[in-house]
Amino acid sequence: MTARFHAWRAALRIAGRDARRAPGRTLLVIGMLALPVLGASAADVTLRSAQLSPEQQLERTLGQADAELDYRGFGRILQEPDASQVYVDHTPAEGQADNTDETNGPPAPSSAAAVLAQAMPPHARKLERLAGTAEVRTRHGALDADVLELATADPMARGITTLKQGRHPVRRDEVAVTTHFLTASGLRVGSQLTVRDLDRSYRIVGTYERPGELTADEVNALPGTLLAPYGQAPAAGRTPSEPPTETFLVSVPGGFRWPMVVQANTLSVAVVSRDVTLHPPARSDVPLYREHPDLPLLRPVSARATTAVTVVVLALAEVCLLAGPAFAVGAQRSRRQFGLIGAGGGEGRDIRAVVLAGGLIAGAVAAAVGTVLGIGLAAALRPLFEERSGARFGGLDPHPADLLGIALLAVLAGLAAAALPALTAARQPVLAALNGRKGVRRSGRRLTVLGLAAFLLGTAIAVYGAMKTEWKVVVAAGSVIAEIGVVAMTPAFMGIAGRLGRRWGLSPRLALRDAARNRARTAPAVAAVLAAVAGTVTVAAYTGSTAAQERERYAASLPAGAISVMLGDDRGRDAPAARTAVARNLPVGVEADVDQVFASYPDCDRNTMCGYVEVVRPPAKACPLDDTGPSNPLSSIPRAELRALAHDWRCTYERVGEMTAPTGVLVGDAKLLKVLGIDDPGAVAALAHGRAVSLDRRNMDAHGRVTVRLITGEPHEPSDVGPGKEPPGSKLVDFSAYQVPGSPHHYGVVVVVPRAAVRSAHVQTVPLGAYFTTTHPPTDAQRQKTQQALDNTGTDVQFHLEEGPQDPDDVVPLALAIFAAVVTLGAAGTATGLARSDAETDLATLAAIGAPPGTRRLLSAFQCAVVAATGVVLGAVTGIIPAIALRLVDRRIAEAFNQRQLDEGSAGRIIEHVPIVLPWGLLAVLLIAVPVGAACMAALTTSSRPTTTYRAM
């Protein structure tokens, strides 16, 4: 035992001395080992910091209170302990009237306050919180802002907001605003804030931020000072605002216990309790679970544990792959020393101990350096991640257990990676080690065959998971096995690449030969790049495909950048003023003024539905599903016919977001077609000659006419009208029309009628509004100025700017992308440095035979490019496969959903498409920019002067 201890101490001393004698190679080895530790540590700290603990989440919700009470008013409450899921049992709550009609909206604040007072235990201290919206005046115009009425200066509210400047409001004429609101509004601390329709102003005394909503435009006032007067004084033209939601923050001696929560639930009060959330009751004590035992547990697997396992596995894989070439280079550079140890009587286990000791020292140093730098990188990137995610982290949260595990696994992986070079060095003949000759080691056929088998098996599992199951874990498992198989075949790939060098010039031929001869160094380096690139491509392809699916799911209201301004008043008296407000304040291009066909009876109130205008479709073009009802139930249509209707053009409908044309029939000219993006000379000519234009081919009858029904009678139910009969007070108007070919995007505008045609038909019209194109996206200041101008018209104006689908920002993909990018570029660079360090003999030979200095640089560049390009190509192919397989699983799930929709009669209306989008931009960067950049980096860092070497005799 003592002898082995001394042997290991000697091995550590020899390894330490070698590290000091070759500082350049040592730093490269440490860099290769520290790089994945840095990335994994940074990713772990970032993800841990972004995930709030229950205590931190409760502080942002409750502040320092013990509970929040929310009166729902619709019946007895059944809730989960943490109130993440709240169900309403539609039976009268204890002591309450039957109030299950939810169409009346939330209960009035006065009734809510009374019930909430009953739900609070004795000696409880309460703090009222109201939330709503209001339109406020800014330096640029007007802005819809959230309003939080809460005494934020009270210690009970500490943590809900974070004061950034000034102080909290303490008087009825004071407010504080979020920093985002202050920037958007152009105001400053000390400015007077005015609210629409109120004859009072509020002084801004401070700024704050909501830790979970950094982009919120919010105003904080004392309870009862802003929302109540704003709701009581709606001016003409402004739609009355929704009543604010009222909750109570409660502080209770001893905490708000679970029995108190259950008692409050009987009063239709939902409770978020700090004590119950942190110390949940037994499942048998929860009425929701007792009354609904089949309800699944809605507590997902801890994301923290999943995150920790993911980053640790990534770190372990990358360390193993990167450490292999590092120790192989070290062992080759020390082969003469190992020969001297063998010549002096040393055994193979002594040589193995020296190599393993070098791995232990390098791994320990790399683990420490990588962990410290990873924490620093996470701290440096924290503001970027917070801005992208729109929420503050709970704090820099490095978990010692995670970091120690990553570091320990890095050391163990380094030792494991050094094991193969140690065995190779121990088996090397003493004479071969002393004379410094290197042979050519062919890759073992057994390893290649096993790798091929693993690749085929993994591919088969992934394909089975994609085609036969809905379990993504099967696809993931198969993809991992296939990737391991590709890694195992990497030495064989390098051998094939070496044979291709015969057809190339001197430098690329030497680079490929070097890669083939030193597969113990190049194959693991290529595998490291492969793994990093594969992960990057998989994440990019899957998230890009998901984002494309969300964009396809998005229903646009207008072409991108277009604007609509419509009047809610049927009489349209203020339409010219609304059009002018938009044209003067926004960067508009084409303006298309539109009117609407007016259908109403004389004594109609403007707030009552007094009539309707609709397009009458010819019977031959009507969808069979439109006639289903009590006399023709949907169940009477065969399932095969229902599915066939999914491809029937009569039953397909264009999805539209916000309906800017309420009836689909507009009175306008060719400018409207231009705004809608319809370029058809025939349609322009038809409007000029007084003919209507149909944008939906189901509108035209066999005689080239479009029929519009004007319903001017009392409101009626469809069941009140018999089959084949017209509703009371209806009038049919025919217009000669032109049908736009194909299926253009009409955005809800199905018929455009010229003004000359409505005059000829003696149909009354009223101004409705206008459509605009924009020359460039308007700024926040321009939009606020426009809103102010529209408010000044004194009417209810509906304004819409089509901005298209907005991709959500998520900190997790960004963190993983940065991690993968750091590992990819770092692996290529450090592997190249090791290759150059190991190729001094070839460089000296080139110098001896008179090769020009540029050849040395070119050789280093090609050595780097071989490693980077081979790893990137294999990684790209390997990464695309699991992404496609995962999307195929999503597609099968979507197809099953589509079939259910078709069987239920939703043909052509709800069809979920699952696209597969490859990240071509990322692939181009990886396949071209990374190898070229790595080659240029190697060429620039290689000295053109030869280094004189001496061979010991």
mmCIF file of N, CA and C in Angstrom, residues 186-291:
data_model
loop_
_atom_site.group_PDB
_atom_site.id
_atom_site.type_symbol
_atom_site.label_atom_id
_atom_site.label_comp_id
_atom_site.label_asym_id
_atom_site.label_seq_id
_atom_site.Cartn_x
_atom_site.Cartn_y
_atom_site.Cartn_z
ATOM 1 N N GLY A 186 -42.504 59.434 -22.533
ATOM 2 C CA GLY A 186 -41.745 60.670 -22.644
ATOM 3 C C GLY A 186 -41.868 61.577 -21.440
ATOM 4 N N LEU A 187 -42.511 61.106 -20.363
ATOM 5 C CA LEU A 187 -42.645 61.885 -19.143
ATOM 6 C C LEU A 187 -41.424 61.665 -18.252
ATOM 7 N N ARG A 188 -41.415 62.302 -17.105
ATOM 8 C CA ARG A 188 -40.320 62.156 -16.146
ATOM 9 C C ARG A 188 -40.882 62.274 -14.740
ATOM 10 N N VAL A 189 -40.079 61.908 -13.777
ATOM 11 C CA VAL A 189 -40.488 62.045 -12.381
ATOM 12 C C VAL A 189 -40.697 63.529 -12.084
ATOM 13 N N GLY A 190 -41.860 63.839 -11.529
ATOM 14 C CA GLY A 190 -42.235 65.227 -11.282
ATOM 15 C C GLY A 190 -43.260 65.741 -12.256
ATOM 16 N N SER A 191 -43.476 65.034 -13.386
ATOM 17 C CA SER A 191 -44.475 65.452 -14.364
ATOM 18 C C SER A 191 -45.875 65.196 -13.831
ATOM 19 N N GLN A 192 -46.845 65.897 -14.420
ATOM 20 C CA GLN A 192 -48.247 65.686 -14.110
ATOM 21 C C GLN A 192 -48.825 64.690 -15.105
ATOM 22 N N LEU A 193 -49.479 63.665 -14.593
ATOM 23 C CA LEU A 193 -50.098 62.637 -15.425
ATOM 24 C C LEU A 193 -51.595 62.876 -15.449
ATOM 25 N N THR A 194 -52.159 62.997 -16.655
ATOM 26 C CA THR A 194 -53.599 63.190 -16.797
ATOM 27 C C THR A 194 -54.218 61.937 -17.405
ATOM 28 N N VAL A 195 -55.470 61.719 -17.053
ATOM 29 C CA VAL A 195 -56.216 60.551 -17.497
ATOM 30 C C VAL A 195 -57.402 61.026 -18.308
ATOM 31 N N ARG A 196 -57.708 60.283 -19.358
ATOM 32 C CA ARG A 196 -58.810 60.670 -20.222
ATOM 33 C C ARG A 196 -60.113 60.781 -19.440
ATOM 34 N N ASP A 197 -60.853 61.848 -19.706
ATOM 35 C CA ASP A 197 -62.184 62.106 -19.148
ATOM 36 C C ASP A 197 -62.152 62.534 -17.691
ATOM 37 N N LEU A 198 -60.979 62.635 -17.071
ATOM 38 C CA LEU A 198 -60.906 63.083 -15.673
ATOM 39 C C LEU A 198 -60.401 64.519 -15.632
ATOM 40 N N ASP A 199 -60.996 65.306 -14.741
ATOM 41 C CA ASP A 199 -60.608 66.709 -14.621
ATOM 42 C C ASP A 199 -59.524 66.914 -13.574
ATOM 43 N N ARG A 200 -58.887 65.856 -13.173
ATOM 44 C CA ARG A 200 -57.810 65.941 -12.194
ATOM 45 C C ARG A 200 -56.530 65.399 -12.796
ATOM 46 N N SER A 201 -55.417 65.713 -12.177
ATOM 47 C CA SER A 201 -54.121 65.200 -12.621
ATOM 48 C C SER A 201 -53.400 64.584 -11.426
ATOM 49 N N TYR A 202 -52.408 63.788 -11.732
ATOM 50 C CA TYR A 202 -51.636 63.081 -10.710
ATOM 51 C C TYR A 202 -50.147 63.372 -10.930
ATOM 52 N N ARG A 203 -49.457 63.602 -9.851
ATOM 53 C CA ARG A 203 -48.031 63.902 -9.935
ATOM 54 C C ARG A 203 -47.235 62.603 -9.860
ATOM 55 N N ILE A 204 -46.322 62.413 -10.808
ATOM 56 C CA ILE A 204 -45.462 61.232 -10.806
ATOM 57 C C ILE A 204 -44.354 61.450 -9.787
ATOM 58 N N VAL A 205 -44.341 60.600 -8.753
ATOM 59 C CA VAL A 205 -43.381 60.789 -7.661
ATOM 60 C C VAL A 205 -42.291 59.724 -7.657
ATOM 61 N N GLY A 206 -42.388 58.737 -8.529
ATOM 62 C CA GLY A 206 -41.360 57.699 -8.535
ATOM 63 C C GLY A 206 -41.554 56.745 -9.693
ATOM 64 N N THR A 207 -40.546 55.935 -9.924
ATOM 65 C CA THR A 207 -40.607 54.879 -10.930
ATOM 66 C C THR A 207 -40.277 53.550 -10.266
ATOM 67 N N TYR A 208 -40.839 52.499 -10.827
ATOM 68 C CA TYR A 208 -40.621 51.168 -10.284
ATOM 69 C C TYR A 208 -40.672 50.172 -11.429
ATOM 70 N N GLU A 209 -40.415 48.945 -11.141
ATOM 71 C CA GLU A 209 -40.570 47.879 -12.115
ATOM 72 C C GLU A 209 -41.236 46.690 -11.458
ATOM 73 N N ARG A 210 -41.984 45.944 -12.265
ATOM 74 C CA ARG A 210 -42.557 44.688 -11.813
ATOM 75 C C ARG A 210 -41.540 43.606 -12.158
ATOM 76 N N PRO A 211 -40.977 42.911 -11.172
ATOM 77 C CA PRO A 211 -39.888 41.968 -11.461
ATOM 78 C C PRO A 211 -40.256 40.908 -12.495
ATOM 79 N N GLY A 212 -41.519 40.531 -12.558
ATOM 80 C CA GLY A 212 -41.915 39.518 -13.519
ATOM 81 C C GLY A 212 -42.429 40.060 -14.831
ATOM 82 N N GLU A 213 -42.555 41.390 -14.966
ATOM 83 C CA GLU A 213 -43.082 42.011 -16.185
ATOM 84 C C GLU A 213 -42.321 43.300 -16.444
ATOM 85 N N LEU A 214 -41.134 43.182 -16.998
ATOM 86 C CA LEU A 214 -40.289 44.355 -17.197
ATOM 87 C C LEU A 214 -40.830 45.284 -18.271
ATOM 88 N N THR A 215 -41.640 44.772 -19.177
ATOM 89 C CA THR A 215 -42.157 45.594 -20.274
ATOM 90 C C THR A 215 -43.557 46.123 -20.000
ATOM 91 N N ALA A 216 -44.010 46.033 -18.751
ATOM 92 C CA ALA A 216 -45.366 46.480 -18.426
ATOM 93 C C ALA A 216 -45.430 48.002 -18.420
ATOM 94 N N ASP A 217 -46.472 48.545 -19.057
ATOM 95 C CA ASP A 217 -46.780 49.974 -18.968
ATOM 96 C C ASP A 217 -47.851 50.112 -17.882
ATOM 97 N N GLU A 218 -47.425 50.445 -16.683
ATOM 98 C CA GLU A 218 -48.323 50.390 -15.525
ATOM 99 C C GLU A 218 -48.198 51.656 -14.704
ATOM 100 N N VAL A 219 -49.330 52.027 -14.102
ATOM 101 C CA VAL A 219 -49.411 53.176 -13.201
ATOM 102 C C VAL A 219 -49.872 52.672 -11.847
ATOM 103 N N ASN A 220 -49.183 53.087 -10.797
ATOM 104 C CA ASN A 220 -49.525 52.683 -9.437
ATOM 105 C C ASN A 220 -50.110 53.880 -8.688
ATOM 106 N N ALA A 221 -51.302 53.675 -8.139
ATOM 107 C CA ALA A 221 -51.973 54.723 -7.368
ATOM 108 C C ALA A 221 -52.547 54.103 -6.109
ATOM 109 N N LEU A 222 -53.008 54.949 -5.213
ATOM 110 C CA LEU A 222 -53.659 54.453 -3.998
ATOM 111 C C LEU A 222 -55.054 53.940 -4.342
ATOM 112 N N PRO A 223 -55.565 52.952 -3.597
ATOM 113 C CA PRO A 223 -56.895 52.411 -3.883
ATOM 114 C C PRO A 223 -57.975 53.481 -3.886
ATOM 115 N N GLY A 224 -58.838 53.449 -4.898
ATOM 116 C CA GLY A 224 -59.965 54.361 -4.988
ATOM 117 C C GLY A 224 -59.668 55.710 -5.580
ATOM 118 N N THR A 225 -58.436 55.957 -6.004
ATOM 119 C CA THR A 225 -58.077 57.297 -6.481
ATOM 120 C C THR A 225 -58.072 57.431 -7.998
ATOM 121 N N LEU A 226 -58.033 56.346 -8.752
ATOM 122 C CA LEU A 226 -57.937 56.482 -10.206
ATOM 123 C C LEU A 226 -58.984 55.632 -10.923
ATOM 124 N N LEU A 227 -59.049 54.338 -10.632
ATOM 125 C CA LEU A 227 -59.940 53.459 -11.375
ATOM 126 C C LEU A 227 -61.410 53.790 -11.125
ATOM 127 N N ALA A 228 -61.764 54.090 -9.907
ATOM 128 C CA ALA A 228 -63.170 54.388 -9.607
ATOM 129 C C ALA A 228 -63.653 55.629 -10.351
ATOM 130 N N PRO A 229 -62.980 56.780 -10.266
ATOM 131 C CA PRO A 229 -63.462 57.932 -11.046
ATOM 132 C C PRO A 229 -63.374 57.725 -12.547
ATOM 133 N N TYR A 230 -62.402 56.953 -12.998
ATOM 134 C CA TYR A 230 -62.287 56.697 -14.435
ATOM 135 C C TYR A 230 -63.462 55.862 -14.932
ATOM 136 N N GLY A 231 -63.888 54.880 -14.152
ATOM 137 C CA GLY A 231 -65.016 54.056 -14.558
ATOM 138 C C GLY A 231 -66.339 54.763 -14.467
ATOM 139 N N GLN A 232 -66.427 55.818 -13.653
ATOM 140 C CA GLN A 232 -67.697 56.518 -13.466
ATOM 141 C C GLN A 232 -67.882 57.661 -14.448
ATOM 142 N N ALA A 233 -66.840 58.019 -15.188
ATOM 143 C CA ALA A 233 -66.947 59.208 -16.039
ATOM 144 C C ALA A 233 -66.555 58.912 -17.482
ATOM 145 N N PRO A 234 -67.207 57.927 -18.129
ATOM 146 C CA PRO A 234 -66.876 57.715 -19.545
ATOM 147 C C PRO A 234 -67.511 58.797 -20.408
ATOM 148 N N ALA A 235 -66.693 59.466 -21.202
ATOM 149 C CA ALA A 235 -67.213 60.506 -22.079
ATOM 150 C C ALA A 235 -67.893 59.871 -23.283
ATOM 151 N N ALA A 236 -68.575 60.706 -24.024
ATOM 152 C CA ALA A 236 -69.231 60.218 -25.235
ATOM 153 C C ALA A 236 -68.190 59.682 -26.203
ATOM 154 N N GLY A 237 -68.459 58.510 -26.744
ATOM 155 C CA GLY A 237 -67.530 57.918 -27.699
ATOM 156 C C GLY A 237 -66.590 56.916 -27.083
ATOM 157 N N ARG A 238 -66.490 56.887 -25.744
ATOM 158 C CA ARG A 238 -65.584 55.920 -25.117
ATOM 159 C C ARG A 238 -66.404 54.772 -24.542
ATOM 160 N N THR A 239 -66.008 53.579 -24.906
ATOM 161 C CA THR A 239 -66.677 52.392 -24.380
ATOM 162 C C THR A 239 -66.397 52.286 -22.893
ATOM 163 N N PRO A 240 -67.421 52.079 -22.056
ATOM 164 C CA PRO A 240 -67.158 51.965 -20.619
ATOM 165 C C PRO A 240 -66.150 50.859 -20.331
ATOM 166 N N SER A 241 -65.233 51.145 -19.416
ATOM 167 C CA SER A 241 -64.181 50.180 -19.103
ATOM 168 C C SER A 241 -64.725 49.043 -18.250
ATOM 169 N N GLU A 242 -64.047 47.900 -18.310
ATOM 170 C CA GLU A 242 -64.417 46.771 -17.483
ATOM 171 C C GLU A 242 -64.172 47.116 -16.014
ATOM 172 N N PRO A 243 -65.036 46.626 -15.129
ATOM 173 C CA PRO A 243 -64.787 46.911 -13.705
ATOM 174 C C PRO A 243 -63.472 46.297 -13.266
ATOM 175 N N PRO A 244 -62.753 46.948 -12.385
ATOM 176 C CA PRO A 244 -61.458 46.411 -11.938
ATOM 177 C C PRO A 244 -61.636 45.150 -11.106
ATOM 178 N N THR A 245 -60.613 44.319 -11.129
ATOM 179 C CA THR A 245 -60.611 43.143 -10.263
ATOM 180 C C THR A 245 -60.080 43.546 -8.900
ATOM 181 N N GLU A 246 -60.735 43.065 -7.876
ATOM 182 C CA GLU A 246 -60.380 43.444 -6.508
ATOM 183 C C GLU A 246 -59.973 42.210 -5.719
ATOM 184 N N THR A 247 -58.843 42.282 -5.080
ATOM 185 C CA THR A 247 -58.378 41.231 -4.178
ATOM 186 C C THR A 247 -57.868 41.882 -2.904
ATOM 187 N N PHE A 248 -57.689 41.063 -1.894
ATOM 188 C CA PHE A 248 -57.162 41.537 -0.618
ATOM 189 C C PHE A 248 -55.883 40.774 -0.293
ATOM 190 N N LEU A 249 -54.846 41.510 0.060
ATOM 191 C CA LEU A 249 -53.667 40.918 0.676
ATOM 192 C C LEU A 249 -53.901 40.892 2.177
ATOM 193 N N VAL A 250 -53.643 39.736 2.773
ATOM 194 C CA VAL A 250 -54.010 39.541 4.168
ATOM 195 C C VAL A 250 -52.800 39.072 4.958
ATOM 196 N N SER A 251 -52.614 39.649 6.109
ATOM 197 C CA SER A 251 -51.581 39.201 7.043
ATOM 198 C C SER A 251 -52.274 38.649 8.278
ATOM 199 N N VAL A 252 -51.993 37.388 8.601
ATOM 200 C CA VAL A 252 -52.677 36.683 9.685
ATOM 201 C C VAL A 252 -51.628 36.161 10.667
ATOM 202 N N PRO A 253 -51.769 36.414 11.943
ATOM 203 C CA PRO A 253 -50.836 35.823 12.915
ATOM 204 C C PRO A 253 -50.866 34.296 12.825
ATOM 205 N N GLY A 254 -49.709 33.694 12.607
ATOM 206 C CA GLY A 254 -49.642 32.245 12.476
ATOM 207 C C GLY A 254 -49.835 31.734 11.068
ATOM 208 N N GLY A 255 -50.111 32.635 10.113
ATOM 209 C CA GLY A 255 -50.265 32.221 8.729
ATOM 210 C C GLY A 255 -51.696 31.843 8.378
ATOM 211 N N PHE A 256 -51.977 31.814 7.060
ATOM 212 C CA PHE A 256 -53.295 31.461 6.557
ATOM 213 C C PHE A 256 -53.290 29.951 6.295
ATOM 214 N N ARG A 257 -53.857 29.182 7.230
ATOM 215 C CA ARG A 257 -53.767 27.719 7.192
ATOM 216 C C ARG A 257 -54.776 27.113 6.211
ATOM 217 N N TRP A 258 -54.598 25.826 5.932
ATOM 218 C CA TRP A 258 -55.458 25.139 4.977
ATOM 219 C C TRP A 258 -56.921 25.120 5.397
ATOM 220 N N PRO A 259 -57.282 24.891 6.653
ATOM 221 C CA PRO A 259 -58.705 24.975 7.016
ATOM 222 C C PRO A 259 -59.310 26.343 6.720
ATOM 223 N N MET A 260 -58.534 27.405 6.891
ATOM 224 C CA MET A 260 -59.036 28.733 6.545
ATOM 225 C C MET A 260 -59.300 28.835 5.039
ATOM 226 N N VAL A 261 -58.430 28.219 4.236
ATOM 227 C CA VAL A 261 -58.606 28.242 2.791
ATOM 228 C C VAL A 261 -59.885 27.519 2.401
ATOM 229 N N VAL A 262 -60.121 26.343 2.987
ATOM 230 C CA VAL A 262 -61.325 25.576 2.678
ATOM 231 C C VAL A 262 -62.571 26.361 3.065
ATOM 232 N N GLN A 263 -62.529 27.021 4.216
ATOM 233 C CA GLN A 263 -63.674 27.819 4.638
ATOM 234 C C GLN A 263 -63.923 28.978 3.678
ATOM 235 N N ALA A 264 -62.838 29.620 3.213
ATOM 236 C CA ALA A 264 -62.997 30.722 2.262
ATOM 237 C C ALA A 264 -63.537 30.222 0.933
ATOM 238 N N ASN A 265 -63.185 29.007 0.534
ATOM 239 C CA ASN A 265 -63.682 28.452 -0.724
ATOM 240 C C ASN A 265 -65.193 28.308 -0.713
ATOM 241 N N THR A 266 -65.779 28.020 0.437
ATOM 242 C CA THR A 266 -67.237 27.892 0.507
ATOM 243 C C THR A 266 -67.941 29.213 0.249
ATOM 244 N N LEU A 267 -67.199 30.318 0.401
ATOM 245 C CA LEU A 267 -67.757 31.653 0.146
ATOM 246 C C LEU A 267 -67.420 32.134 -1.265
ATOM 247 N N SER A 268 -66.957 31.203 -2.131
ATOM 248 C CA SER A 268 -66.565 31.539 -3.501
ATOM 249 C C SER A 268 -65.324 32.428 -3.530
ATOM 250 N N VAL A 269 -64.423 32.205 -2.600
ATOM 251 C CA VAL A 269 -63.181 32.974 -2.516
ATOM 252 C C VAL A 269 -62.008 32.026 -2.765
ATOM 253 N N ALA A 270 -61.212 32.319 -3.783
ATOM 254 C CA ALA A 270 -59.981 31.580 -4.038
ATOM 255 C C ALA A 270 -58.850 32.223 -3.241
ATOM 256 N N VAL A 271 -57.958 31.381 -2.736
ATOM 257 C CA VAL A 271 -56.919 31.865 -1.833
ATOM 258 C C VAL A 271 -55.558 31.369 -2.296
ATOM 259 N N VAL A 272 -54.616 32.280 -2.394
ATOM 260 C CA VAL A 272 -53.205 31.935 -2.570
ATOM 261 C C VAL A 272 -52.548 32.149 -1.213
ATOM 262 N N SER A 273 -52.180 31.056 -0.557
ATOM 263 C CA SER A 273 -51.637 31.113 0.794
ATOM 264 C C SER A 273 -50.159 30.752 0.774
ATOM 265 N N ARG A 274 -49.365 31.567 1.445
ATOM 266 C CA ARG A 274 -47.936 31.284 1.528
ATOM 267 C C ARG A 274 -47.686 30.000 2.301
ATOM 268 N N ASP A 275 -48.349 29.835 3.427
ATOM 269 C CA ASP A 275 -48.138 28.658 4.268
ATOM 270 C C ASP A 275 -48.571 27.392 3.546
ATOM 271 N N VAL A 276 -49.723 27.431 2.857
ATOM 272 C CA VAL A 276 -50.235 26.242 2.183
ATOM 273 C C VAL A 276 -49.378 25.896 0.968
ATOM 274 N N THR A 277 -48.916 26.906 0.236
ATOM 275 C CA THR A 277 -48.083 26.635 -0.934
ATOM 276 C C THR A 277 -46.761 26.002 -0.539
ATOM 277 N N LEU A 278 -46.164 26.491 0.538
ATOM 278 C CA LEU A 278 -44.878 25.952 0.968
ATOM 279 C C LEU A 278 -45.020 24.649 1.740
ATOM 280 N N HIS A 279 -46.175 24.443 2.366
ATOM 281 C CA HIS A 279 -46.405 23.221 3.137
ATOM 282 C C HIS A 279 -47.789 22.677 2.763
ATOM 283 N N PRO A 280 -47.930 22.070 1.589
ATOM 284 C CA PRO A 280 -49.250 21.637 1.131
ATOM 285 C C PRO A 280 -49.824 20.529 2.006
ATOM 286 N N PRO A 281 -51.144 20.457 2.093
ATOM 287 C CA PRO A 281 -51.778 19.405 2.889
ATOM 288 C C PRO A 281 -51.736 18.068 2.165
ATOM 289 N N ALA A 282 -52.134 17.032 2.873
ATOM 290 C CA ALA A 282 -52.220 15.714 2.259
ATOM 291 C C ALA A 282 -53.318 15.720 1.202
ATOM 292 N N ARG A 283 -53.152 14.877 0.202
ATOM 293 C CA ARG A 283 -54.110 14.824 -0.893
ATOM 294 C C ARG A 283 -55.499 14.485 -0.391
ATOM 295 N N SER A 284 -55.589 13.674 0.626
ATOM 296 C CA SER A 284 -56.897 13.281 1.164
ATOM 297 C C SER A 284 -57.611 14.438 1.839
ATOM 298 N N ASP A 285 -56.882 15.499 2.201
ATOM 299 C CA ASP A 285 -57.493 16.648 2.861
ATOM 300 C C ASP A 285 -57.946 17.724 1.889
ATOM 301 N N VAL A 286 -57.752 17.493 0.600
ATOM 302 C CA VAL A 286 -58.111 18.502 -0.401
ATOM 303 C C VAL A 286 -59.473 18.137 -0.991
ATOM 304 N N PRO A 287 -60.518 18.969 -0.797
ATOM 305 C CA PRO A 287 -61.850 18.631 -1.327
ATOM 306 C C PRO A 287 -61.858 18.399 -2.832
ATOM 307 N N LEU A 288 -61.034 19.110 -3.574
ATOM 308 C CA LEU A 288 -61.001 18.929 -5.019
ATOM 309 C C LEU A 288 -60.620 17.502 -5.376
ATOM 310 N N TYR A 289 -59.619 16.949 -4.696
ATOM 311 C CA TYR A 289 -59.162 15.596 -4.991
ATOM 312 C C TYR A 289 -60.136 14.550 -4.443
ATOM 313 N N ARG A 290 -60.792 14.859 -3.330
ATOM 314 C CA ARG A 290 -61.762 13.908 -2.784
ATOM 315 C C ARG A 290 -62.981 13.788 -3.679
ATOM 316 N N GLU A 291 -63.472 14.915 -4.181
ATOM 317 C CA GLU A 291 -64.681 14.893 -4.994
ATOM 318 C C GLU A 291 -64.401 14.516 -6.444
#
